[in-house]
Amino acid sequence: MLYITRKERFNAAHKLHRQDWSHDKNMEVFGKCSNPNWHGHNYDLFVTVKGNINPETGFVIDLKFLSHLIKEKVVDKIDHKNVNLDVDIMEGKMASTEVLAQAIWDELADAIKEQGCSLHCIKLYETENNFVEYFG
Amino acid sequence: MLYITRKERFNAAHKLHRQDWSHDKNMEVFGKCSNPNWHGHNYDLFVTVKGNINPETGFVIDLKFLSHLIKEKVVDKIDHKNVNLDVDIMEGKMASTEVLAQAIWDELADAIKEQGCSLHCIKLYETENNFVEYFG
Amino acid sequence: MLYITRKERFNAAHKLHRQDWSHDKNMEVFGKCSNPNWHGHNYDLFVTVKGNINPETGFVIDLKFLSHLIKEKVVDKIDHKNVNLDVDIMEGKMASTEVLAQAIWDELADAIKEQGCSLHCIKLYETENNFVEYFG
Amino acid sequence: MLYITRKERFNAAHKLHRQDWSHDKNMEVFGKCSNPNWHGHNYDLFVTVKGNINPETGFVIDLKFLSHLIKEKVVDKIDHKNVNLDVDIMEGKMASTEVLAQAIWDELADAIKEQGCSLHCIKLYETENNFVEYFG
Amino acid sequence: MLYITRKERFNAAHKLHRQDWSHDKNMEVFGKCSNPNWHGHNYDLFVTVKGNINPETGFVIDLKFLSHLIKEKVVDKIDHKNVNLDVDIMEGKMASTEVLAQAIWDELADAIKEQGCSLHCIKLYETENNFVEYFG
Amino acid sequence: MLYITRKERFNAAHKLHRQDWSHDKNMEVFGKCSNPNWHGHNYDLFVTVKGNINPETGFVIDLKFLSHLIKEKVVDKIDHKNVNLDVDIMEGKMASTEVLAQAIWDELADAIKEQGCSLHCIKLYETENNFVEYFG
């Protein structure tokens, strides 16, 4: 059993806010992350896949395939977008890094299973100081 | 003569677009950077000051002072904001990294000169792959 | 279940030595890390918290709270200090990175539990080449 | 129980190819990684050891010992070499990062066990975007 | 006048050696960098362009254009290749980082001048510890 | 003319203080950097050499030689030491990063000139946020 990780990147705008809360309540709970006109981040995404090594290729999974999969299913949907307004997999959800990591898991898990291995972890950096890890 | 640099960080939303251009013209020139609902970045800012070493303190400039100055005059105005909509020093300007670096220079140069040294360079990273340097 | 990590930093002096050992024995076992007049490091601290996502906020734990907690209970006690001489939570202990990570765990675990989640890991870098992880 | 990690580095040439496959089949499966005249990488290696803290020294394992062990058993054999042609521990194997991580594990596990602790993980970066982890 | 930099990456094999020198002379002068079966690196390339800001776009140069130019003229020629054997712009030259930086300058300078600005610097990292800068 | 840089690292304890000042005056001017029992840093040192490329070797300067020179004349004198107490080249001087960079310049400039090239810059990082550059 071996774990292999691919890093991809995307940039996006977002804000933390609830429409069913007043502006004051949003600012009290979320602080500057609730700035009405948005703010944004360079997100770093690490996708870790777990599996056995194919003795013929020495691969757990073809990293070219994994990179294309992440780009098609995740990066193309979020990069240079607004997480709250433009991203279908986040519709109706809080635009926190935690919830975004879960949505990315849901996009990738089945397609990775079809390759004979399994998604192990989504690690998502919002800044160099904050990141989350989700193991399904 | 010695050069000393302080790094600070801010996160912000922005887009590249001209209101006097059509949506199609904006997308043609600026591509995904012109996404109508914004995108965003973790910006890294390096402020370099040039001066002689004060023999009493061993300092060119007090870095605590320089850090506070950058926070008051730059970071507090841009961090967790929208560069196009919320930032007075960018009003009426293109929200490119190039123009933002110049606006930051203008905010800092005089206050640094009052300390008996001079602002040498504003280096501003938009992503790990793109940065600009402005020397006044 | 989701894991969220906050990175903080502190600088400190320390040395590895035992008062019940001779200088020669200390130098033999600890080498240059036992330099009598101390040396020092820029430590990087990663605090990982495990918990469920609060559906109202999208948070596992409020990172502003977590950052303030780490600063109050850890960084303010060690930053720009001498680990052997100035830090109460290290009194009478070896000033190794391993032991320091355990002492930091003990400072943070209860206050994090009070937030309805749990401390998962203290990861402490002494240099870019050496780090420890403690899971309680 | 505590985990301690040492980072070392090596540079090497390699290619992904099977001699029992045609050039076309190799290029189809491995793409540019199968360039006949080789390519290369700056590899980053993280060796994680698990054990109890020795109360006398505050150590899980002496990092000077661990660093020397890694240099003797791994770095000296691979650094500035060709993984396919020059490295005895990779003879007859696919020169993938996955297989290389396993071969490094096999070189280190016994010598670390002799120190009263155990090898926990080999983490090997091929580029900043690709890395593998092997836990034995 | 403003400076803007684009970072790109490539991986390659190379060795330092002169065919008009004996193996022993090559090893004496170049050491392990002269390993007959090659070694390799992850190179980081920073291309800095100098120019005035276009008031209409806020750009010195379109970074999408610059990135494509570097990929077409440099990265596609060197990435996953052997600098000594596969790279036409290095034919008959020493495969040192210094000489490679000059060859990259020669590939890019004219095409950047056609954009109304000028190439200012090629900065090329061979490892995190070694890099060169060439200003033409 | 080409510039080549070698990065080395050292760890050290220091404090900013003047013996001819009271404790209160030291704390007022230098703040926590004047902690009586010292603090410390992982310093990153970049030494940049300027020269012509030797057509026979493709080198400006042999980096093995440069690395050994920096280790012998700088790193061995400061690493795992106390800048104020243990380092002869800093005797009687303020232990600021600025002054340390100048002292390192003085140690290296002549030996580099003897190689037929010249020392161009000493860049010294005290933390990831603070660094100085000295050009002689």
Coordinates of N, CA and C in Angstrom, one line a residue, chain A residues 26-79:
Chain A
N26 N -23.2 38.8 10.8 CA -22.1 38.2 10.0 C -20.7 38.8 10.3
M27 N -20.7 40.1 10.5 CA -19.4 40.7 10.9 C -18.9 40.2 12.2
E28 N -19.9 40.1 13.2 CA -19.5 39.6 14.5 C -18.9 38.2 14.5
V29 N -19.5 37.3 13.7 CA -19.1 35.9 13.7 C -17.9 35.7 12.8
F30 N -17.9 36.3 11.6 CA -16.9 36.0 10.6 C -15.8 37.1 10.4
G31 N -16.0 38.3 11.1 CA -15.0 39.3 11.0 C -14.8 39.7 9.6
K32 N -13.5 40.1 9.3 CA -13.1 40.6 8.0 C -13.4 39.6 6.9
C33 N -13.5 38.3 7.2 CA -13.8 37.3 6.2 C -15.2 37.5 5.6
S34 N -16.0 38.3 6.2 CA -17.4 38.6 5.8 C -17.5 39.9 5.0
N35 N -16.4 40.5 4.6 CA -16.4 41.7 3.8 C -17.4 41.6 2.7
P36 N -18.4 42.5 2.6 CA -19.5 42.3 1.6 C -19.0 42.3 0.2
N37 N -17.9 43.0 -0.2 CA -17.4 43.0 -1.5 C -16.4 41.9 -1.8
W38 N -16.4 40.9 -1.0 CA -15.5 39.7 -1.2 C -14.1 40.0 -0.8
H39 N -13.3 38.9 -0.7 CA -11.9 39.0 -0.7 C -11.4 37.7 -1.4
G40 N -10.2 37.3 -1.4 CA -9.8 36.1 -2.2 C -8.5 35.5 -1.8
H41 N -8.2 34.3 -2.4 CA -7.0 33.6 -2.0 C -6.4 32.8 -3.2
N42 N -5.1 32.5 -3.0 CA -4.5 31.5 -3.9 C -4.6 30.2 -3.1
Y43 N -5.4 29.3 -3.5 CA -5.6 28.0 -2.8 C -4.6 27.0 -3.4
D44 N -4.0 26.2 -2.5 CA -3.2 25.1 -2.9 C -3.9 23.8 -2.5
L45 N -4.1 22.9 -3.5 CA -4.9 21.7 -3.3 C -3.9 20.5 -3.4
F46 N -4.0 19.6 -2.4 CA -3.2 18.4 -2.5 C -4.2 17.2 -2.4
V47 N -4.1 16.4 -3.5 CA -5.0 15.2 -3.6 C -4.2 13.9 -3.4
T48 N -4.5 13.2 -2.3 CA -3.7 12.0 -2.0 C -4.5 10.7 -2.4
V49 N -3.9 9.9 -3.1 CA -4.5 8.6 -3.6 C -3.8 7.4 -3.0
K50 N -4.5 6.4 -2.5 CA -3.9 5.3 -1.9 C -4.1 4.0 -2.7
G51 N -3.1 3.2 -2.9 CA -3.3 2.0 -3.7 C -2.1 1.1 -3.7
N52 N -2.1 0.1 -4.4 CA -1.0 -0.8 -4.6 C -0.2 -0.4 -5.9
I53 N 1.1 -0.7 -5.9 CA 1.9 -0.4 -7.1 C 1.6 -1.4 -8.2
N54 N 1.3 -0.9 -9.3 CA 1.1 -1.8 -10.5 C 2.6 -2.3 -10.9
P55 N 2.8 -3.6 -10.9 CA 4.2 -4.0 -11.1 C 4.7 -3.7 -12.5
E56 N 3.8 -3.6 -13.4 CA 4.2 -3.3 -14.8 C 4.7 -1.9 -15.0
T57 N 4.0 -0.9 -14.4 CA 4.4 0.5 -14.6 C 5.1 1.1 -13.4
G58 N 5.1 0.5 -12.3 CA 5.6 1.1 -11.1 C 4.7 2.2 -10.5
F59 N 3.5 2.3 -11.0 CA 2.6 3.4 -10.7 C 1.5 2.9 -9.7
V60 N 1.1 3.8 -8.8 CA -0.2 3.6 -8.1 C -1.3 4.1 -9.0
I61 N -1.1 5.3 -9.5 CA -2.1 5.9 -10.5 C -1.3 6.7 -11.4
D62 N -1.7 6.8 -12.6 CA -1.0 7.6 -13.6 C -1.2 9.1 -13.2
L63 N -0.1 9.8 -12.9 CA -0.2 11.2 -12.4 C -0.7 12.1 -13.5
K64 N -0.4 11.8 -14.7 CA -1.0 12.6 -15.8 C -2.5 12.6 -15.8
F65 N -3.0 11.3 -15.6 CA -4.4 11.2 -15.5 C -5.0 11.9 -14.3
L66 N -4.3 11.7 -13.2 CA -4.8 12.4 -11.9 C -4.8 13.9 -12.1
S67 N -3.8 14.4 -12.6 CA -3.7 15.9 -12.8 C -4.8 16.4 -13.7
H68 N -5.0 15.7 -14.8 CA -6.1 16.1 -15.8 C -7.5 15.9 -15.1
L69 N -7.7 14.9 -14.3 CA -8.9 14.7 -13.6 C -9.2 15.9 -12.6
I70 N -8.2 16.3 -11.9 CA -8.4 17.4 -10.9 C -8.6 18.7 -11.7
K71 N -7.9 18.9 -12.8 CA -8.2 20.1 -13.5 C -9.6 20.1 -14.1
E72 N -10.0 19.0 -14.6 CA -11.4 19.0 -15.3 C -12.5 19.1 -14.2
K73 N -12.4 18.4 -13.1 CA -13.5 18.3 -12.1 C -13.4 19.3 -11.1
V74 N -12.2 20.0 -10.8 CA -12.1 20.9 -9.7 C -11.6 22.3 -10.2
V75 N -10.4 22.3 -10.7 CA -9.7 23.6 -11.0 C -10.5 24.4 -12.0
D76 N -10.9 23.7 -13.1 CA -11.7 24.5 -14.1 C -13.0 25.1 -13.6
K77 N -13.5 24.5 -12.5 CA -14.8 25.0 -12.0 C -14.6 26.1 -11.0
I78 N -13.4 26.2 -10.4 CA -13.2 27.2 -9.3 C -12.2 28.3 -9.6
D79 N -11.2 28.0 -10.5 CA -10.1 28.9 -10.7 C -10.6 30.2 -11.3

